[in-house]
Amino acid sequence: MDLIFADHFSRNEPGVFAPLRDALLTRGDYYMHLADLKSYLKADQRLGELYADSAGWSRKAILNVAGSGKFSSDRTIAEYATDIWTAKACPVS
């Protein structure tokens, strides 16, 4: 954030991120963008450590993919269509 607010990424447009700084740090961060920043950074650190362990990373990646089958977006959309929207199937010819 310090780099953003110091115009590091906007050298040709100094101050372009001033409204962002104002929204986050002066006006109370209404949408709570920074509320979990500390825990996010800790998780990011753990992620980096895990990624450095290629065997551990591979194991977790494989288990993640193997366990994700029941979370299919197609299935979820079909359930929403039936259970929530009560939409009927439309055959495609």
mmCIF file of C-alpha atoms in Angstrom:
data_model
loop_
_atom_site.group_PDB
_atom_site.id
_atom_site.type_symbol
_atom_site.label_atom_id
_atom_site.label_comp_id
_atom_site.label_asym_id
_atom_site.label_seq_id
_atom_site.Cartn_x
_atom_site.Cartn_y
_atom_site.Cartn_z
ATOM 1 C CA MET A 1 0.000 0.000 0.000
ATOM 2 C CA ASP A 2 2.882 2.318 0.716
ATOM 3 C CA LEU A 3 4.116 1.861 -2.855
ATOM 4 C CA ILE A 4 0.666 2.554 -4.270
ATOM 5 C CA PHE A 5 0.188 5.687 -2.213
ATOM 6 C CA ALA A 6 3.746 6.896 -2.945
ATOM 7 C CA ASP A 7 2.933 6.902 -6.706
ATOM 8 C CA HIS A 8 5.372 4.061 -7.395
ATOM 9 C CA PHE A 9 2.930 2.522 -9.883
ATOM 10 C CA SER A 10 1.607 5.813 -11.202
ATOM 11 C CA ARG A 11 4.664 7.960 -11.820
ATOM 12 C CA ASN A 12 3.027 9.520 -14.863
ATOM 13 C CA GLU A 13 -0.174 10.212 -12.922
ATOM 14 C CA PRO A 14 0.848 11.366 -9.429
ATOM 15 C CA GLY A 15 -2.010 11.296 -6.966
ATOM 16 C CA VAL A 16 -4.243 9.089 -9.098
ATOM 17 C CA PHE A 17 -4.701 6.737 -6.132
ATOM 18 C CA ALA A 18 -5.467 9.503 -3.607
ATOM 19 C CA PRO A 19 -9.209 8.687 -3.659
ATOM 20 C CA LEU A 20 -8.369 5.061 -2.853
ATOM 21 C CA ARG A 21 -6.193 6.120 0.078
ATOM 22 C CA ASP A 22 -8.945 8.445 1.278
ATOM 23 C CA ALA A 23 -11.593 5.716 1.040
ATOM 24 C CA LEU A 24 -9.483 3.133 2.859
ATOM 25 C CA LEU A 25 -7.715 5.189 5.494
ATOM 26 C CA THR A 26 -9.703 8.370 6.046
ATOM 27 C CA ARG A 27 -13.384 7.637 5.456
ATOM 28 C CA GLY A 28 -13.545 4.423 7.454
ATOM 29 C CA ASP A 29 -13.068 1.644 4.857
ATOM 30 C CA TYR A 30 -16.833 1.155 4.496
ATOM 31 C CA TYR A 31 -16.496 -2.185 2.653
ATOM 32 C CA MET A 32 -13.806 -3.397 5.089
ATOM 33 C CA HIS A 33 -11.206 -4.093 2.411
ATOM 34 C CA LEU A 34 -8.425 -3.955 5.005
ATOM 35 C CA ALA A 35 -10.211 -5.821 7.805
ATOM 36 C CA ASP A 36 -8.451 -9.122 7.171
ATOM 37 C CA LEU A 37 -5.253 -7.840 5.570
ATOM 38 C CA LYS A 38 -3.067 -9.112 8.416
ATOM 39 C CA SER A 39 -4.494 -12.646 8.254
ATOM 40 C CA TYR A 40 -4.297 -12.545 4.446
ATOM 41 C CA LEU A 41 -0.594 -11.697 4.621
ATOM 42 C CA LYS A 42 -0.004 -14.551 7.099
ATOM 43 C CA ALA A 43 -1.807 -16.975 4.772
ATOM 44 C CA ASP A 44 0.228 -15.658 1.836
ATOM 45 C CA GLN A 45 3.430 -16.307 3.810
ATOM 46 C CA ARG A 46 2.325 -19.892 4.530
ATOM 47 C CA LEU A 47 1.454 -20.325 0.859
ATOM 48 C CA GLY A 48 4.951 -19.229 -0.156
ATOM 49 C CA GLU A 49 6.488 -21.662 2.305
ATOM 50 C CA LEU A 50 4.339 -24.525 1.033
ATOM 51 C CA TYR A 51 5.103 -23.688 -2.601
ATOM 52 C CA ALA A 52 8.821 -23.888 -1.809
ATOM 53 C CA ASP A 53 8.225 -27.535 -0.777
ATOM 54 C CA SER A 54 7.454 -29.014 -4.195
ATOM 55 C CA ALA A 55 6.456 -32.454 -2.837
ATOM 56 C CA GLY A 56 4.081 -30.929 -0.278
ATOM 57 C CA TRP A 57 2.679 -28.530 -2.878
ATOM 58 C CA SER A 58 2.066 -31.353 -5.371
ATOM 59 C CA ARG A 59 0.363 -33.491 -2.750
ATOM 60 C CA LYS A 60 -1.993 -30.707 -1.686
ATOM 61 C CA ALA A 61 -2.729 -29.743 -5.308
ATOM 62 C CA ILE A 62 -3.629 -33.326 -6.209
ATOM 63 C CA LEU A 63 -5.832 -33.728 -3.117
ATOM 64 C CA ASN A 64 -7.525 -30.414 -3.873
ATOM 65 C CA VAL A 65 -8.376 -31.423 -7.433
ATOM 66 C CA ALA A 66 -9.470 -34.906 -6.343
ATOM 67 C CA GLY A 67 -11.817 -33.467 -3.737
ATOM 68 C CA SER A 68 -13.359 -30.738 -5.864
ATOM 69 C CA GLY A 69 -15.677 -32.888 -7.981
ATOM 70 C CA LYS A 70 -18.797 -32.232 -5.916
ATOM 71 C CA PHE A 71 -18.324 -28.473 -6.347
ATOM 72 C CA SER A 72 -19.027 -28.459 -10.084
ATOM 73 C CA SER A 73 -20.331 -25.105 -11.283
ATOM 74 C CA ASP A 74 -22.603 -26.892 -13.789
ATOM 75 C CA ARG A 75 -24.231 -28.850 -10.972
ATOM 76 C CA THR A 76 -24.568 -25.735 -8.833
ATOM 77 C CA ILE A 77 -26.204 -23.740 -11.624
ATOM 78 C CA ALA A 78 -28.580 -26.618 -12.364
ATOM 79 C CA GLU A 79 -29.547 -26.783 -8.675
ATOM 80 C CA TYR A 80 -30.165 -23.022 -8.553
ATOM 81 C CA ALA A 81 -32.258 -23.229 -11.719
ATOM 82 C CA THR A 82 -34.404 -26.027 -10.284
ATOM 83 C CA ASP A 83 -34.570 -25.256 -6.557
ATOM 84 C CA ILE A 84 -34.387 -21.471 -6.396
ATOM 85 C CA TRP A 85 -35.497 -20.081 -9.734
ATOM 86 C CA THR A 86 -37.890 -22.964 -10.511
ATOM 87 C CA ALA A 87 -36.776 -22.736 -14.140
ATOM 88 C CA LYS A 88 -37.659 -25.526 -16.528
ATOM 89 C CA ALA A 89 -35.105 -27.105 -18.849
ATOM 90 C CA CYS A 90 -35.109 -25.823 -22.400
ATOM 91 C CA PRO A 91 -34.103 -28.534 -24.890
ATOM 92 C CA VAL A 92 -31.523 -27.475 -27.449
ATOM 93 C CA SER A 93 -31.920 -29.044 -30.875
#
